Amino acid sequence: MRFESVPDYHMHTPRCNHATGNVMDYCQAALNVGLKEIGMSDHSPMPGGFDAAWRMANNELPDYLAEVENARDTLAGRLDVRIGIEADFHPGTENAVSGMIQAYAWDYVIGSVHYIGDWAFDNPDELARWKDMDVEQAYCDYFELVGQSALSGMFDVIGHPDLIKKFGQRPPEGSIRVEMAENAMLESVLASGAALEISSAGLRKPVGEIYPQARIVHKAAKLGIPFAFGSDAHAPGEVGHGMDECLTMLVQAGVQSVVAFQQRQRRDVLIQAVS
Ligand code: ZN
Ligand code: FE
Ligand code: FE
Ligand code: ZN
């Protein structure tokens, strides 16, 4: 199915050291594919040198904000540009992250889990560590952290909520433990009031599947958890990628709208098919 565009709220800049294109390039790409609203959400600074190679440094944050503000002001009336950030949820860093969030008038904040303990499970450089892992346990630990991230209350959107599958490792078929961990995660998201991200990035990764998988989308929809769309673009050509696939999955789960944010106030955007 094809749909009217909805906001794409997940894209990066070269400050994270693994993306290309400046903010205006992402905006131009968004206009080219017919989007009306986007949000930048580069990887935030984190305290204590956490994952420093894969994110902007503290002293790059003002420049990031100025670049996005400038694009927003320049394109006013043509493209709505929101100012977001993708912060990591990592136990022990909450105070610093919360301080960063309080210090600026964000339109929204995405909270993502990229680490289990000291293991960056989605980092290609740490792929070898999967062979020492109990896959079922890794999934359970991951969903536990995602649930905690929601309950921290710091985030508007819970990023790519089954990222653990990125490289294609799968728990045993029908694992009750993983199902229960998924359910607990969703109950936490529901209680927190945050939106769940539906992300097309997984379609471009070895797993070849939307984050989160259809089973989770259907359970979340049944609970009434809202969704936000993100392409997680790390290059301008990825802006809006996979939007129709993601919206098709939402519609099949009975979801009628996605959310948008301005100054952390949420509104609904109807999902409308194009005939
Ligand atoms: Zn990234
Ligand atoms: Fe992420
Ligand atoms: Fe991202
Ligand atoms: Zn991401």
Coordinates of C-alpha atoms and ligand atoms in Angstrom, one line a residue:
M1 CA 0.0 0.0 0.0
R2 CA 1.0 3.6 -0.5
F3 CA 0.3 6.4 2.0
E4 CA 0.4 10.1 2.5
S5 CA 3.7 10.9 4.2
V6 CA 4.0 11.1 7.9
P7 CA 6.8 12.7 9.9
D8 CA 10.2 11.0 9.8
Y9 CA 11.8 11.7 13.2
H10 CA 15.1 9.8 13.1
M11 CA 18.1 11.0 11.3
H12 CA 21.7 11.8 12.0
T13 CA 24.6 14.1 11.1
P14 CA 28.3 13.5 10.7
R15 CA 28.9 14.6 14.3
C16 CA 28.2 11.0 15.3
N17 CA 31.2 9.9 13.1
H18 CA 29.1 7.3 11.2
A19 CA 26.7 9.5 9.1
T20 CA 27.1 11.6 6.0
G21 CA 25.4 14.8 4.8
N22 CA 24.6 18.1 6.6
V23 CA 21.2 19.0 8.0
M24 CA 20.2 20.9 4.8
D25 CA 21.0 17.8 2.7
Y26 CA 18.6 15.7 4.9
C27 CA 16.0 18.5 4.6
Q28 CA 16.4 18.6 0.8
A29 CA 16.1 14.9 0.6
A30 CA 12.9 15.0 2.6
L31 CA 11.4 17.6 0.3
N32 CA 12.5 15.5 -2.7
V33 CA 10.5 12.4 -1.4
G34 CA 7.5 14.6 -0.5
L35 CA 7.8 14.8 3.3
K36 CA 6.2 17.7 5.1
E37 CA 7.8 17.2 8.5
I38 CA 11.0 15.7 9.7
G39 CA 13.1 15.7 12.9
M40 CA 16.8 15.5 13.4
S41 CA 17.9 13.1 16.2
D42 CA 21.7 12.7 16.2
H43 CA 23.4 10.6 18.8
S44 CA 23.7 12.7 22.0
P45 CA 26.7 13.3 24.1
M46 CA 27.0 10.8 27.0
P47 CA 29.0 11.1 30.2
G48 CA 32.2 9.4 31.1
G49 CA 33.4 8.7 27.6
F50 CA 30.5 6.2 27.1
D51 CA 30.6 5.1 23.4
A52 CA 32.4 8.3 22.5
A53 CA 33.4 7.2 19.0
W54 CA 29.8 6.9 17.9
R55 CA 28.3 10.2 19.0
M56 CA 28.9 13.9 19.1
A57 CA 31.0 15.4 21.9
N58 CA 29.6 17.7 24.5
N59 CA 31.2 20.7 22.8
E60 CA 29.5 19.8 19.4
L61 CA 26.0 20.1 20.8
P62 CA 25.6 23.9 20.5
D63 CA 26.7 23.7 16.9
Y64 CA 24.3 20.8 16.2
L65 CA 21.4 22.8 17.6
A66 CA 22.4 25.9 15.7
E67 CA 22.5 24.0 12.4
V68 CA 19.1 22.4 13.0
E69 CA 17.6 25.7 14.1
N70 CA 18.9 27.4 11.1
A71 CA 17.4 24.8 8.7
R72 CA 14.1 25.0 10.6
D73 CA 14.0 28.8 10.2
T74 CA 15.2 28.8 6.6
L75 CA 12.6 26.2 5.5
A76 CA 9.7 27.5 7.5
G77 CA 6.5 27.2 5.4
R78 CA 8.1 24.5 3.1
L79 CA 9.2 21.8 5.6
D80 CA 8.5 21.5 9.3
V81 CA 11.9 20.7 10.9
R82 CA 11.8 19.5 14.5
I83 CA 14.8 19.4 16.9
G84 CA 15.3 16.1 18.5
I85 CA 18.1 14.0 19.9
E86 CA 18.8 10.2 20.3
A87 CA 20.0 9.6 23.8
D88 CA 21.2 6.3 25.0
F89 CA 19.6 4.6 28.0
H90 CA 22.4 3.1 30.0
P91 CA 22.0 2.5 33.7
G92 CA 24.2 4.9 35.7
T93 CA 24.1 7.7 33.1
E94 CA 20.5 8.8 33.8
N95 CA 21.4 12.0 35.8
A96 CA 23.7 13.3 33.1
V97 CA 21.2 12.5 30.3
S98 CA 18.4 14.0 32.2
G99 CA 20.5 17.2 32.7
M100 CA 21.2 17.4 29.0
I101 CA 17.5 17.0 28.2
Q102 CA 16.5 19.7 30.8
A103 CA 19.0 22.1 29.3
Y104 CA 17.3 22.7 25.9
A105 CA 13.7 23.1 24.5
W106 CA 13.7 19.8 22.5
D107 CA 10.8 19.0 20.3
Y108 CA 11.3 15.3 21.3
V109 CA 13.8 12.9 22.7
I110 CA 14.4 9.4 21.5
G111 CA 15.7 6.9 24.0
S112 CA 17.6 4.0 22.7
V113 CA 19.4 0.9 24.1
H114 CA 22.5 0.1 22.2
Y115 CA 24.4 -1.7 25.1
I116 CA 23.9 -4.6 27.4
G117 CA 26.4 -3.9 30.1
D118 CA 29.7 -3.2 28.3
W119 CA 28.6 -5.0 25.1
A120 CA 27.6 -2.8 22.2
F121 CA 25.5 -5.5 20.7
D122 CA 24.6 -3.6 17.6
N123 CA 28.1 -2.5 16.8
P124 CA 29.7 -4.5 13.9
D125 CA 33.0 -4.3 15.7
E126 CA 31.6 -6.4 18.6
L127 CA 29.7 -8.9 16.4
A128 CA 32.2 -11.7 17.5
R129 CA 30.9 -11.4 21.1
W130 CA 27.6 -12.9 20.0
K131 CA 29.2 -16.4 19.9
D132 CA 29.8 -16.3 23.7
M133 CA 26.2 -15.2 24.3
D134 CA 23.1 -17.1 25.2
V135 CA 20.8 -15.6 22.6
E136 CA 17.6 -16.1 24.6
Q137 CA 19.2 -14.4 27.6
A138 CA 20.5 -11.5 25.5
Y139 CA 17.0 -10.9 24.2
C140 CA 15.5 -11.0 27.7
D141 CA 18.2 -8.6 29.0
Y142 CA 17.7 -6.3 26.1
F143 CA 13.9 -6.1 26.6
E144 CA 14.4 -5.5 30.3
L145 CA 16.6 -2.5 29.5
V146 CA 14.1 -1.1 27.0
G147 CA 11.4 -1.4 29.6
Q148 CA 13.6 0.5 32.1
S149 CA 14.3 3.1 29.5
A150 CA 10.6 3.8 29.2
L151 CA 10.1 3.8 32.9
S152 CA 12.9 6.4 33.4
G153 CA 10.4 8.9 32.1
M154 CA 13.1 10.7 30.1
F155 CA 12.0 9.9 26.6
D156 CA 9.2 10.7 24.2
V157 CA 10.0 7.9 21.8
I158 CA 11.5 4.5 22.5
G159 CA 13.9 3.9 19.6
H160 CA 14.0 0.8 17.4
P161 CA 12.6 -1.4 20.1
D162 CA 13.9 -4.8 19.0
L163 CA 17.3 -3.7 17.8
I164 CA 18.8 -6.8 19.4
K165 CA 17.9 -8.8 16.3
K166 CA 20.0 -6.5 14.0
F167 CA 22.5 -9.1 12.8
G168 CA 19.9 -11.9 12.6
Q169 CA 20.6 -14.0 15.8
R170 CA 17.3 -15.4 16.9
P171 CA 16.1 -16.9 20.2
P172 CA 14.6 -20.4 20.1
E173 CA 11.3 -20.4 18.2
G174 CA 8.4 -19.9 20.6
S175 CA 10.5 -18.9 23.6
I176 CA 8.1 -18.2 26.4
R177 CA 10.8 -16.3 28.2
V178 CA 11.3 -13.9 25.3
E179 CA 7.6 -13.5 24.9
M180 CA 7.2 -12.6 28.5
A181 CA 10.1 -10.1 28.3
E182 CA 8.5 -8.5 25.3
N183 CA 5.2 -8.2 27.1
A184 CA 6.8 -6.7 30.2
M185 CA 8.6 -4.2 28.0
L186 CA 5.4 -3.2 26.4
E187 CA 3.6 -2.8 29.7
S188 CA 6.4 -0.5 30.8
V189 CA 6.1 1.5 27.6
L190 CA 2.4 1.8 28.1
A191 CA 2.8 2.9 31.7
S192 CA 5.3 5.5 30.7
G193 CA 3.2 7.2 28.1
A194 CA 6.0 7.1 25.6
A195 CA 5.6 6.3 21.9
L196 CA 7.2 3.2 20.4
E197 CA 9.3 3.8 17.3
I198 CA 8.5 1.9 14.1
S199 CA 11.8 2.0 12.2
S200 CA 12.7 1.0 8.7
A201 CA 16.4 0.8 9.5
G202 CA 16.1 -3.0 10.1
L203 CA 15.1 -3.4 6.5
R204 CA 18.7 -2.2 5.6
K205 CA 20.4 -4.4 8.1
P206 CA 21.3 -8.1 8.0
V207 CA 18.0 -9.0 9.7
G208 CA 16.1 -7.5 6.8
E209 CA 13.0 -6.7 9.0
I210 CA 11.3 -3.7 10.4
Y211 CA 12.0 -2.7 14.0
P212 CA 10.0 -3.9 15.9
Q213 CA 8.7 -7.2 14.3
A214 CA 5.0 -7.6 13.5
R215 CA 4.2 -9.6 16.6
I216 CA 5.4 -6.7 18.8
V217 CA 3.6 -4.1 16.7
H218 CA 0.4 -6.1 17.0
K219 CA 0.7 -6.4 20.8
A220 CA 1.5 -2.8 21.2
A221 CA -1.4 -1.7 19.0
K222 CA -3.7 -3.8 21.1
L223 CA -2.5 -2.1 24.3
G224 CA -3.1 1.3 22.6
I225 CA 0.6 2.3 22.6
P226 CA 1.2 5.2 20.1
F227 CA 3.8 4.9 17.4
A228 CA 6.3 7.3 15.8
F229 CA 8.0 6.6 12.5
G230 CA 11.7 6.8 11.9
S231 CA 14.0 5.9 9.1
D232 CA 17.1 6.2 11.2
A233 CA 18.8 7.8 8.2
H234 CA 22.6 8.0 8.4
A235 CA 22.7 9.4 4.8
P236 CA 20.3 11.8 3.1
G237 CA 19.3 9.1 0.6
E238 CA 17.8 7.1 3.5
V239 CA 15.3 9.8 4.5
G240 CA 11.7 8.4 4.4
H241 CA 13.0 5.0 3.4
G242 CA 10.6 2.2 4.1
M243 CA 7.7 4.4 5.2
D244 CA 5.1 2.6 3.2
E245 CA 6.2 -0.8 4.6
C246 CA 6.1 0.5 8.1
L247 CA 2.7 2.2 7.7
T248 CA 1.3 -1.0 6.0
M249 CA 2.4 -3.0 9.1
L250 CA 0.7 -0.4 11.4
V251 CA -2.5 -0.4 9.5
Q252 CA -2.6 -4.2 9.5
A253 CA -2.4 -4.0 13.2
G254 CA -5.3 -1.6 13.4
V255 CA -3.3 1.5 14.0
Q256 CA -4.9 4.7 12.6
S257 CA -2.3 7.4 13.4
V258 CA 1.3 8.1 14.3
V259 CA 2.5 10.8 16.6
A260 CA 4.3 14.1 16.0
F261 CA 5.9 16.4 18.6
Q262 CA 6.6 20.1 19.1
Q263 CA 8.2 21.2 22.3
R264 CA 7.5 17.7 23.7
Q265 CA 3.7 18.2 23.1
R266 CA 2.3 15.3 21.2
R267 CA -0.2 15.4 18.4
D268 CA -1.7 12.6 16.2
V269 CA -1.1 12.4 12.4
L270 CA -3.7 10.3 10.6
I271 CA -2.3 7.5 8.4
Q272 CA -4.0 8.0 5.1
A273 CA -3.8 5.6 2.1
V274 CA -3.2 7.0 -1.4
S275 CA -5.5 5.4 -3.9
Ligands
ZN1 ZN 23.8 5.8 14.5
FE2 FE 20.0 3.9 17.7
FE3 FE 19.7 6.6 15.2
ZN4 ZN 19.3 4.7 15.8

